[in-house]
mmCIF file of C-alpha atoms in Angstrom:
data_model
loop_
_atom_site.group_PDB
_atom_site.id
_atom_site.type_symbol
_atom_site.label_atom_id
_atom_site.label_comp_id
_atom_site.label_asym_id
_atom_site.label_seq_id
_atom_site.Cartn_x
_atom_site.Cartn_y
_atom_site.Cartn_z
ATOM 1 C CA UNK A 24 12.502 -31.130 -4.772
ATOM 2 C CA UNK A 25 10.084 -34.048 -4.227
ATOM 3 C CA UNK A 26 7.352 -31.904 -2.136
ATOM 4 C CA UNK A 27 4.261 -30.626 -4.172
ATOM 5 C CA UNK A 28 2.780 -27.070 -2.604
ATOM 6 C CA UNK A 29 -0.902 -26.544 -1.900
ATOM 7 C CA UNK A 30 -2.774 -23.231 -2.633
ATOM 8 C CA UNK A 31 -3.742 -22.452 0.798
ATOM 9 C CA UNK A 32 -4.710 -18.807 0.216
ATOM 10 C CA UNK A 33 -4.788 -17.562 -3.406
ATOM 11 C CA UNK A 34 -2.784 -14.719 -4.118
ATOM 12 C CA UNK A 35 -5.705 -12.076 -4.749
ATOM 13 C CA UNK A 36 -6.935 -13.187 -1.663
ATOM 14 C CA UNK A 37 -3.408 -12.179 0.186
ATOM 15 C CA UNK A 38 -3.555 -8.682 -1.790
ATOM 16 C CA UNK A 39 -7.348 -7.998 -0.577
ATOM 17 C CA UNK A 40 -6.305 -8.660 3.166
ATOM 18 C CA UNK A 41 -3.165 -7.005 3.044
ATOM 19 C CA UNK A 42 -4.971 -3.911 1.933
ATOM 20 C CA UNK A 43 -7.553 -4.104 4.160
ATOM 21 C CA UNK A 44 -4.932 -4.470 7.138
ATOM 22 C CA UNK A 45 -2.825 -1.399 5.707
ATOM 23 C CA UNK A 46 -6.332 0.568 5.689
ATOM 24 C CA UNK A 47 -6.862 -0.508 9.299
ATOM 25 C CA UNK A 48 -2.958 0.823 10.205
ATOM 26 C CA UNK A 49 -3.601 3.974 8.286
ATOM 27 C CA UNK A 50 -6.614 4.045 10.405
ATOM 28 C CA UNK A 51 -4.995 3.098 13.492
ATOM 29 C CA UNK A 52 -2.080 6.028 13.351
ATOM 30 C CA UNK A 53 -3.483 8.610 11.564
ATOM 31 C CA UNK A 54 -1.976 12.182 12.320
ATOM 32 C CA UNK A 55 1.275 9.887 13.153
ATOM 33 C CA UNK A 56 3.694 7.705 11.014
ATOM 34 C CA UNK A 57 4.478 4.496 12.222
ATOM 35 C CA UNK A 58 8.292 3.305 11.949
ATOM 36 C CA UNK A 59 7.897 -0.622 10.394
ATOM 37 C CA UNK A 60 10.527 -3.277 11.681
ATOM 38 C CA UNK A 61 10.620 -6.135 8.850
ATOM 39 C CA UNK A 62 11.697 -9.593 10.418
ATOM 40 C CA UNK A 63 14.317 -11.114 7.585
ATOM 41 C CA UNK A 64 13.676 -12.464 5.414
ATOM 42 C CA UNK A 65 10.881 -13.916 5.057
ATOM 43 C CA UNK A 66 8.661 -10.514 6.707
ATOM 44 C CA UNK A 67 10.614 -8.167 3.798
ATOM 45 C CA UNK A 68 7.709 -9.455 0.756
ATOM 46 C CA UNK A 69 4.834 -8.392 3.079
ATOM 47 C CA UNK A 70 6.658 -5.448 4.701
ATOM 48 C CA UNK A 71 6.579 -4.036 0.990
ATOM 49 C CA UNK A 72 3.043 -4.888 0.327
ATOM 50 C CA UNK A 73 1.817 -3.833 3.369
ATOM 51 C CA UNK A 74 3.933 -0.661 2.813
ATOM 52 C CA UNK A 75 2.476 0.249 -0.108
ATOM 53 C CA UNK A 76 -0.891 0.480 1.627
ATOM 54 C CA UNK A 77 -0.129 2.396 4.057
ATOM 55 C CA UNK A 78 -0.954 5.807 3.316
ATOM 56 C CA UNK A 79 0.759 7.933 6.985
ATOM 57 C CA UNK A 80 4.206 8.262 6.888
ATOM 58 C CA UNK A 81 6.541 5.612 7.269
ATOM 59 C CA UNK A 82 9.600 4.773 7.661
ATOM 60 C CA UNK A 83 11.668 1.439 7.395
ATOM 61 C CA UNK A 84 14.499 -0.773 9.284
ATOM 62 C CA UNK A 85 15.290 -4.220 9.235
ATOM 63 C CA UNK A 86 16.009 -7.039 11.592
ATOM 64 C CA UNK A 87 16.958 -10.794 11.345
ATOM 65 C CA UNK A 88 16.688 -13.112 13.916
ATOM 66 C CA UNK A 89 17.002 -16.893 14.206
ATOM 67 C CA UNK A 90 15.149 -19.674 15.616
ATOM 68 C CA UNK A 91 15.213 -22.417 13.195
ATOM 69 C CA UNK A 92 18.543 -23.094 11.510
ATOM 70 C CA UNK A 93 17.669 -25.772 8.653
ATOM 71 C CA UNK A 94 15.022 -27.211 10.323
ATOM 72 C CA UNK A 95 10.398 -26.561 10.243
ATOM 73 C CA UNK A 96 10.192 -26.545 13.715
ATOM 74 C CA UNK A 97 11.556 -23.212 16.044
ATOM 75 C CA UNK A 98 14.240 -24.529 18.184
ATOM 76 C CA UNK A 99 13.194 -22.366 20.956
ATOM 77 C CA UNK A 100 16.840 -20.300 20.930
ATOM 78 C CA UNK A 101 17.369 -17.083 19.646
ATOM 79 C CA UNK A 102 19.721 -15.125 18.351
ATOM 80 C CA UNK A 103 19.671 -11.490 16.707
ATOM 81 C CA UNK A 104 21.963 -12.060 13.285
ATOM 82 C CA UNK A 105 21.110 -8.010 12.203
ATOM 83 C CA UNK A 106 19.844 -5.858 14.373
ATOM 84 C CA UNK A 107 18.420 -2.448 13.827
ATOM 85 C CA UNK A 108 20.195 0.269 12.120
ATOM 86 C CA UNK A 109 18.237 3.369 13.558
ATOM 87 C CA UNK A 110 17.560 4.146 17.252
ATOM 88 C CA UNK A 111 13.670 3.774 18.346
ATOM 89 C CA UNK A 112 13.504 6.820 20.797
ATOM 90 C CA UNK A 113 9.723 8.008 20.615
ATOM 91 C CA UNK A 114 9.016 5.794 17.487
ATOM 92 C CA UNK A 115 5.752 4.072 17.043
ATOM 93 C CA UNK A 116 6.969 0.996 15.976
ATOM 94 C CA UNK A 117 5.439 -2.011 14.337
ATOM 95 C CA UNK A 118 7.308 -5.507 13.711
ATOM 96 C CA UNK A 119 6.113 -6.871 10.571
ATOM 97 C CA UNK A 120 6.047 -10.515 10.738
ATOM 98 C CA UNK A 121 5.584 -13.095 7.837
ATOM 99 C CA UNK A 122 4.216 -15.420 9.984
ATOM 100 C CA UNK A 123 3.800 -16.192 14.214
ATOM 101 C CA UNK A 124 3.616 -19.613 15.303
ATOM 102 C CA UNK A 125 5.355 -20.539 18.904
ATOM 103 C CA UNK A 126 5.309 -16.861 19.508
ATOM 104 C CA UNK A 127 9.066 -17.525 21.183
ATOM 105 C CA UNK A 128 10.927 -15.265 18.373
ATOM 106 C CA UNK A 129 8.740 -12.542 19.089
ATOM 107 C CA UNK A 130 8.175 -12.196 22.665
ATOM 108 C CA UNK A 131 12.614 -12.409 22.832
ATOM 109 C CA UNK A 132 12.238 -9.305 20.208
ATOM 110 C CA UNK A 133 9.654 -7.389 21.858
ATOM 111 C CA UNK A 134 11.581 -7.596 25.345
ATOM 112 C CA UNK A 135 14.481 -6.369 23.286
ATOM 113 C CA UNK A 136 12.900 -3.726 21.688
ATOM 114 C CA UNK A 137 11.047 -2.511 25.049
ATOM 115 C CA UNK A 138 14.558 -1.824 26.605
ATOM 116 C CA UNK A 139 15.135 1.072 23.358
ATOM 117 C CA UNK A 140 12.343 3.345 24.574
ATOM 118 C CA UNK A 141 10.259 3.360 21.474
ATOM 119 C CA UNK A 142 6.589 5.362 22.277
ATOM 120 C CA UNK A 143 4.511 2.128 21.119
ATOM 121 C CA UNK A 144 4.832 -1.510 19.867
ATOM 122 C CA UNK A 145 2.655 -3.153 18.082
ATOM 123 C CA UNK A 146 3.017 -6.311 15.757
ATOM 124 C CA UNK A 147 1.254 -7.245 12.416
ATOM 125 C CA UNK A 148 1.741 -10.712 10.943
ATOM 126 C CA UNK A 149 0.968 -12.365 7.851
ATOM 127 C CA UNK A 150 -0.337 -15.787 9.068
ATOM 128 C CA UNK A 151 -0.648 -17.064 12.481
ATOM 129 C CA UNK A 152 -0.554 -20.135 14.182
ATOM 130 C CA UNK A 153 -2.433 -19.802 17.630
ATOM 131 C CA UNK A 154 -2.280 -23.458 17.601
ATOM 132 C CA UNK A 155 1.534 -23.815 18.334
ATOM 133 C CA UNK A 156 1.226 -20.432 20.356
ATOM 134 C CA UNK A 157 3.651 -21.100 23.290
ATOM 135 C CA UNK A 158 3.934 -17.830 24.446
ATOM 136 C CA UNK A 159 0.573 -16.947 25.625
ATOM 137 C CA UNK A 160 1.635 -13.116 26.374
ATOM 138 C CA UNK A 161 2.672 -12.301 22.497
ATOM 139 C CA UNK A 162 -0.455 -9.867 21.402
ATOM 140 C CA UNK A 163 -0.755 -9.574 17.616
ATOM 141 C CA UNK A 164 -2.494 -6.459 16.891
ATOM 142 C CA UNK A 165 -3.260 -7.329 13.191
ATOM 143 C CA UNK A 166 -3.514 -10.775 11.410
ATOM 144 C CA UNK A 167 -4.074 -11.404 7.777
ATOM 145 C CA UNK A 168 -4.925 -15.186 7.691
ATOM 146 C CA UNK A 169 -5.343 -16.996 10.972
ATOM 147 C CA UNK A 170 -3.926 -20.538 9.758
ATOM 148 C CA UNK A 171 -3.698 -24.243 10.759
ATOM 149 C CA UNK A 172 -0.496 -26.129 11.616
ATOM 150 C CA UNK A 173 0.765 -26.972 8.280
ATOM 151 C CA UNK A 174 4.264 -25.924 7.047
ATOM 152 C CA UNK A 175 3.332 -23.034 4.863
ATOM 153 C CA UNK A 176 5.313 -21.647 2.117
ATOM 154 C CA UNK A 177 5.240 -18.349 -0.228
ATOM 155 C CA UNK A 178 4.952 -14.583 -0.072
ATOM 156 C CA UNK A 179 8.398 -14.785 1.712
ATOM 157 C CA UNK A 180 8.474 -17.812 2.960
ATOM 158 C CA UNK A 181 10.248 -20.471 2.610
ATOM 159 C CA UNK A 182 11.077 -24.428 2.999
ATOM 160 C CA UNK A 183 14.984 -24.850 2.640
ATOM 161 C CA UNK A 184 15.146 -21.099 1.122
ATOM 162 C CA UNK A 185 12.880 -22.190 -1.602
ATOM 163 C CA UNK A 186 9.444 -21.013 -2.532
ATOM 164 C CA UNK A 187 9.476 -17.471 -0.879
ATOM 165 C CA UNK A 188 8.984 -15.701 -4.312
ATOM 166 C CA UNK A 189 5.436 -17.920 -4.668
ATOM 167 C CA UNK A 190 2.903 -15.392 -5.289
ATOM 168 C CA UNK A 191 -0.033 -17.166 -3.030
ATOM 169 C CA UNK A 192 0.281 -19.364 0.542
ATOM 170 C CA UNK A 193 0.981 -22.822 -0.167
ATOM 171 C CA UNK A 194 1.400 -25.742 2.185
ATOM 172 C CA UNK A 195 4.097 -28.015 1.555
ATOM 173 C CA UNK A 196 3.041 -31.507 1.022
ATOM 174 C CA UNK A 197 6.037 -33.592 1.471
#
């Protein structure tokens, strides 16, 4: 545990966006609910948040997918390790995301997700990195914090499955 972690964004600053996104999705679907898809496991502390400020209907399911393995840098292959557990027929579905970087995760998931016939997808991320963007066609719809290329840590997630219960953003200073 030699690193030291960096406020990057305070944690009242995380709650104030992440109500001011879930008053933009309330916005967004009103007169619908909206069917949230938390990436594991580091999208599952925002998913609740954002949740909780949502004030249509929603409802919940939960995927994990891989790109990393042990390492901070994607390794470009992915794999689904839990996929859905309801069918998306119709749904208006958004992927919650704790944070998009290469983009390469997410535009694998979206293609996946296409094939299942849900009525709309949209995607809504904690941080992103359009620095390290990769895949120029992932869209995000709704961004908290718009971040630089640092490995980040906190609000779910994590460096070596430590430091995802942090209450703020913090960058890891190794």
């Amino acid at each position: 545990m030699g690193e030291k972690i960096r406020v990057l964004v305070p944690e009242e600053e995380v709650e104030a966006k992440i109500r001011e996104v879930g008053a933009q999705i309330s916005r967004d679907y009103a007169g619908r609910s909206v069917h949230l898809i938390s990436i594991l496991k580091g999208g599952v502390f925002f998913t609740c948040e954002l949740a909780k400020n949502i004030t249509v209907p929603v409802s919940l399911d939960f995927m994990a997918v891989s790109s990393y393995g042990g390492d901070t840098k994607s390794s470009g292959v992915v794999k689904i390790v839990k996929d859905l557990d309801e069918p998306l027929q119709g749904k208006d579905v958004l992927i919650v995301e704790d944070i998009i970087d290469s983009g390469r995760t997410l535009a694998h998931l979206v293609e996946v997700l296409k094939q299942r016939n849900p009525g709309s997808i949209r995607i809504c991320t904690l941080l992103d990195k359009p620095s390290r963007r990769v895949k120029k066609q992932v869209v995000v719809d709704y961004t908290c914090f718009t971040i630089p290329d640092e490995f980040v840590v906190g609000y779910g997630l994590d460096y070596d499955q430590k430091y995802r219960n942090l209450p703020y953003i913090g960058v890891v200073e190794f």
